[in-house]
Tab-separated table of C-alpha atoms in Angstrom:
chain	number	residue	atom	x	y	z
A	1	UNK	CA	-104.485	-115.341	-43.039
A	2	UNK	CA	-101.662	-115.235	-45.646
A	3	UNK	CA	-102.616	-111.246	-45.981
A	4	UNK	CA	-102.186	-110.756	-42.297
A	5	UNK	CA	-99.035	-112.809	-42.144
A	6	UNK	CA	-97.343	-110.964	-44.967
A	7	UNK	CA	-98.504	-107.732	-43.481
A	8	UNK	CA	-96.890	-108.384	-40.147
A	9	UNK	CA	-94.477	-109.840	-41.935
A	10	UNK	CA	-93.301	-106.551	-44.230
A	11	UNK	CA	-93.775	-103.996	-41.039
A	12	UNK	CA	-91.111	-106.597	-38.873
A	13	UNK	CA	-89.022	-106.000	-42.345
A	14	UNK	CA	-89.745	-102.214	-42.030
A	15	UNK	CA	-88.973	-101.279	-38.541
A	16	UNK	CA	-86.044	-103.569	-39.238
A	17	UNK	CA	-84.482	-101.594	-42.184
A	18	UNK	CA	-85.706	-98.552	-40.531
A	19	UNK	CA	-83.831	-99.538	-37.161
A	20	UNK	CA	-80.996	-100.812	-39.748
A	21	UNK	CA	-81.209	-97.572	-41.344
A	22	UNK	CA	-80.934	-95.044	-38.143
A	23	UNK	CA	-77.951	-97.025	-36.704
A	24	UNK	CA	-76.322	-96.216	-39.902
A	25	UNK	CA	-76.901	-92.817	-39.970
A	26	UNK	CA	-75.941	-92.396	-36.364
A	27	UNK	CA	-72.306	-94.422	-36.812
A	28	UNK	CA	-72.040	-92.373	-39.806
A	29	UNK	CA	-72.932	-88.793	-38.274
A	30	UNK	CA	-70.262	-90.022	-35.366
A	31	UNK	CA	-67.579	-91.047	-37.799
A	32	UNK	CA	-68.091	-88.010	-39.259
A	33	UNK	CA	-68.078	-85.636	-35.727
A	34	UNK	CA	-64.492	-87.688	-35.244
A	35	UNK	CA	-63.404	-86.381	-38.416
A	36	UNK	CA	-63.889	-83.101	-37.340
A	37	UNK	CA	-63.055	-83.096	-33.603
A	38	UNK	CA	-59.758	-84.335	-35.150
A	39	UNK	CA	-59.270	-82.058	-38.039
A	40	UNK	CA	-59.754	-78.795	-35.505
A	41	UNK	CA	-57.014	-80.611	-33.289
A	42	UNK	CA	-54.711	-80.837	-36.469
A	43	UNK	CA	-52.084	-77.961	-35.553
A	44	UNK	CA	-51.724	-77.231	-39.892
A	45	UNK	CA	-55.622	-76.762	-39.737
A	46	UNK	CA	-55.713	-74.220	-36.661
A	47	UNK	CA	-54.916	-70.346	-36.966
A	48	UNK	CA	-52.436	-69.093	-35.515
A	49	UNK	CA	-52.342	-65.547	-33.835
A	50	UNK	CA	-50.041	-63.511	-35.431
A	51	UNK	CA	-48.511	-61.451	-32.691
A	52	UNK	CA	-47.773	-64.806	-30.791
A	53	UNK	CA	-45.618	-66.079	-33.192
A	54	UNK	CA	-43.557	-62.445	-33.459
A	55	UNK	CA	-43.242	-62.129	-30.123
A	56	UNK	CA	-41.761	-66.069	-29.618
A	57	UNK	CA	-39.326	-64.902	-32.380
A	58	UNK	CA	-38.308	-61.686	-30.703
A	59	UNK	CA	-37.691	-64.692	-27.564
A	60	UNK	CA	-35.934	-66.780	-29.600
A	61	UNK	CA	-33.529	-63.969	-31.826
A	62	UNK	CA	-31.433	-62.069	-29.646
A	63	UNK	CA	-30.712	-59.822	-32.393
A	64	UNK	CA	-34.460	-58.359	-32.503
A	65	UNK	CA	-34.159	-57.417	-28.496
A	66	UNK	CA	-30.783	-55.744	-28.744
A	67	UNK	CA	-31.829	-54.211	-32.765
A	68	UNK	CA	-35.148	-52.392	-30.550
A	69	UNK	CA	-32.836	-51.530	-27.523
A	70	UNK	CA	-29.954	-50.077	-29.497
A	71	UNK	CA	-28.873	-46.428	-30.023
A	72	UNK	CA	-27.231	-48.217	-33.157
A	73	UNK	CA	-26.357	-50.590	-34.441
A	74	UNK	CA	-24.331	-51.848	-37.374
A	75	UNK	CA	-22.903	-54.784	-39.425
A	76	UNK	CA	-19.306	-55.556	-38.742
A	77	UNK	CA	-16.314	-57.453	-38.773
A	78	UNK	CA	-14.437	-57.914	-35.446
A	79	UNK	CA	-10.617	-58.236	-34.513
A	80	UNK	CA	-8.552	-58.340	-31.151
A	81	UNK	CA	-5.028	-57.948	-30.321
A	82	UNK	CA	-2.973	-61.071	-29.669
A	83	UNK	CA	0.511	-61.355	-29.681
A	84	UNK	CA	1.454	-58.149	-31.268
A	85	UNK	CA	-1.238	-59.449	-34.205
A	86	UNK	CA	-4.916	-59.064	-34.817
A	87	UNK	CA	-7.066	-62.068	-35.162
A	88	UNK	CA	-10.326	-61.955	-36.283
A	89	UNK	CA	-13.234	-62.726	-33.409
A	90	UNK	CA	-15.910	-62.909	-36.101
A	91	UNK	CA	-18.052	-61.384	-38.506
A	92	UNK	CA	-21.612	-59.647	-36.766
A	93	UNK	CA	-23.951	-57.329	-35.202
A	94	UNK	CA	-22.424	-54.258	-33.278
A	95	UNK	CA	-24.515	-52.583	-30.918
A	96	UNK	CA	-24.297	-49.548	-28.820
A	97	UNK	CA	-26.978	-50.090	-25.893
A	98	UNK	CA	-27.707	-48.576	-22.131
A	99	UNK	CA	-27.482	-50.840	-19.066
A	100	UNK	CA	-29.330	-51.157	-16.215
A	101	UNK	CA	-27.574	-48.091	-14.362
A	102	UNK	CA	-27.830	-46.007	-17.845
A	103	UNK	CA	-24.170	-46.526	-18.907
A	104	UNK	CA	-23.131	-47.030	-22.846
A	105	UNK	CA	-21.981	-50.566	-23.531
A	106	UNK	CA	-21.084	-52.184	-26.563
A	107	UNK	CA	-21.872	-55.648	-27.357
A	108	UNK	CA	-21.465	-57.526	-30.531
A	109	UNK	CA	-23.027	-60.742	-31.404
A	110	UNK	CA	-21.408	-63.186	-33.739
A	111	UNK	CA	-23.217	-64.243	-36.781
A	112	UNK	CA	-24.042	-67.914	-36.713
A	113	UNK	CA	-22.769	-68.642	-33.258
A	114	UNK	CA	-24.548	-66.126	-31.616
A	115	UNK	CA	-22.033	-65.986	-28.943
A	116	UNK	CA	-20.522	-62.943	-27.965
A	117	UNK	CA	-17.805	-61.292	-29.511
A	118	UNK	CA	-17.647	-58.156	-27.332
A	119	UNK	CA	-19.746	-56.925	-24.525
A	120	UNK	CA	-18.008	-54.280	-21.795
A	121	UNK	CA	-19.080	-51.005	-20.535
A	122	UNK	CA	-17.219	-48.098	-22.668
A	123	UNK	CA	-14.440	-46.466	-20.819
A	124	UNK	CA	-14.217	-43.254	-19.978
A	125	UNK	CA	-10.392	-43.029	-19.817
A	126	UNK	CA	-8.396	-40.823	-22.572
A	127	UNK	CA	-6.497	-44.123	-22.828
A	128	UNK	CA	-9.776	-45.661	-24.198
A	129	UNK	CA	-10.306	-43.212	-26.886
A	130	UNK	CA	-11.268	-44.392	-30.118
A	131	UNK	CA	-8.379	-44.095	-32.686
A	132	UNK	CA	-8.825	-44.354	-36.867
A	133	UNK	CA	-6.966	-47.546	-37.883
A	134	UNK	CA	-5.239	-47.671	-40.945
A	135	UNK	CA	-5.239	-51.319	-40.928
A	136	UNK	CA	-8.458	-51.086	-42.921
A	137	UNK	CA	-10.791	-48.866	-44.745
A	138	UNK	CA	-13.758	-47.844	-42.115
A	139	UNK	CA	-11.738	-49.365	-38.779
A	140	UNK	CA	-11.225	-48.098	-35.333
A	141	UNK	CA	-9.103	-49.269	-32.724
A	142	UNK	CA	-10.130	-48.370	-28.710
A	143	UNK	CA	-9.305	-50.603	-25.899
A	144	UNK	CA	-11.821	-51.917	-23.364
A	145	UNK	CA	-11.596	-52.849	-19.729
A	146	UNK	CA	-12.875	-55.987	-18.461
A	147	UNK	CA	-14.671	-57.558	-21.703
A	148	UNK	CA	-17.359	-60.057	-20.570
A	149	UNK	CA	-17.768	-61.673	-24.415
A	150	UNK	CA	-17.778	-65.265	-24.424
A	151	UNK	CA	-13.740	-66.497	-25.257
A	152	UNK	CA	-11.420	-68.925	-24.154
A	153	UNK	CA	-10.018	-68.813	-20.688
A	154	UNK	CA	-6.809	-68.404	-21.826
A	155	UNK	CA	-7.249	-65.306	-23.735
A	156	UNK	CA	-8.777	-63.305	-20.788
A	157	UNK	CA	-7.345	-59.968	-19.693
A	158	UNK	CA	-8.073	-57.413	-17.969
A	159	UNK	CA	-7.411	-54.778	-21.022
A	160	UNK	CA	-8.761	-55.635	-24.761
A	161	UNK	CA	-7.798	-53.960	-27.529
A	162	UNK	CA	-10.297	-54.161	-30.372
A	163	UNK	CA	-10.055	-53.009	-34.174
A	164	UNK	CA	-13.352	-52.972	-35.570
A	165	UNK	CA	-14.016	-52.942	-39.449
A	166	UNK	CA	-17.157	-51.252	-40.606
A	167	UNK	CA	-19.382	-51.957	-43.938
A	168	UNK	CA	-19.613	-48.033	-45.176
A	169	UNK	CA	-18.288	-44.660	-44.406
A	170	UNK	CA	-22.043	-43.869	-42.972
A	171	UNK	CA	-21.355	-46.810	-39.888
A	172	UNK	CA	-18.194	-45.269	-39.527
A	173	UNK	CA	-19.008	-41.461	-38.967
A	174	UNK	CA	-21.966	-42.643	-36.180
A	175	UNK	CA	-19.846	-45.127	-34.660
A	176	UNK	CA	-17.371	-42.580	-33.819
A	177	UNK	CA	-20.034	-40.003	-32.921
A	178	UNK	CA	-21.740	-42.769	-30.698
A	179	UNK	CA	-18.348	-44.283	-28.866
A	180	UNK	CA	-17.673	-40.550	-27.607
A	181	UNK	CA	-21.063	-39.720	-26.570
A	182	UNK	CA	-20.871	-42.648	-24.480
A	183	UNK	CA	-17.715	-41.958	-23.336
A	184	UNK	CA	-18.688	-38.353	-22.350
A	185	UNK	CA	-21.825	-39.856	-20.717
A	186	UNK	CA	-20.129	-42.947	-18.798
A	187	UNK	CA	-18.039	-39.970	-17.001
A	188	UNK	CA	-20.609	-38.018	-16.123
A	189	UNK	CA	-22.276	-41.560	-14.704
A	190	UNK	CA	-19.376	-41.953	-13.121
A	191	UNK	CA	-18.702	-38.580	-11.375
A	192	UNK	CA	-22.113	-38.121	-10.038
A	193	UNK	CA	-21.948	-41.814	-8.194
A	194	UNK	CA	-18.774	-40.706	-6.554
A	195	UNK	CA	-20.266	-37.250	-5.760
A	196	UNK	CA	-23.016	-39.392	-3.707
A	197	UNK	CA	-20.844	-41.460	-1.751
């Protein structure tokens, strides 16, 4: 009888560990499935797609919209008449773009700030023409109706006169060659809307 005890005895012991022994491979299988579930959660674990994140930074940097819109574009340093006196606007991007109706404009962003430091539509009035400064090396001076860049209330006018300081005698040349294209253009623009009416 001792045989059959010990018998029934060792299986209860062996279904035991065995039961023992499957509930700890399931809790440890599960511990491990949360390890993964959260690892591929983890946003330093996941890959990212590549043209997503250059397309949020072309949303997020002004400067790459206006850089693939531009008919140039150049580094610069910015001034504007005040007073009989030119004070500086800021250091930044220049651009030479099209608007909506197909007229040159000029904007220029300010480094840092990213605020504007110029943005109007280029005049075609021989009073707008661009004129070498001799202020600086590589400067022009032109005036501009109705600037929309971002200033102080108090410094708004109607007329703007702008000297603009460029990097190299390369950015100079185009920038002239660029101003009275636009120029030539924006009149053109202009004449054909007032042939319509």
């Amino acid at each position: 009888m001792t045989e059959k005890t010990d018998n029934k005895i060792e299986n209860v012991v062996d279904e035991k560990s065995e039961t023992k022994t499957i509930k700890e491979e399931s809790s440890i299988k599960s511990e491990k499935d949360n390890t993964q579930s959260k690892s591929s959660v983890c946003p330093f674990l996941t890959k990212k797609d590549s043209n997503k994140s250059v397309k949020e930074d072309i949303k997020n940097d002004p400067l790459k919209n206006y850089e693939k819109d531009s008919i140039f574009s150049c580094n610069c340093n910015l001034f504007f008449l005040k007073d009989k006196l030119f004070e500086k606007r800021g250091t930044g991007k220049f651009f030479f773009l099209k608007n909506s109706n197909e007229m040159y404009t000029n904007l220029m962003i300010r480094d840092g700030l990213m605020l504007n430091g110029a943005h109007h539509i280029i005049s075609p009035s021989e009073k707008c023409n661009l004129i070498k400064s001799n202020v600086y090396d590589h400067s022009y001076i032109w005036v501009a109706v109705d600037d929309k860049a971002y200033v102080e209330e108090k410094f708004k006018t109607k007329l703007t006169v702008f000297l603009i300081k460029l990097d190299n005698e390369e950015d100079f040349n185009e920038f002239k060659r660029v101003y009275e294209e636009g120029q030539s253009e924006n009149k053109k623009k202009l004449e054909s809307l007032k042939s319509n009416k």
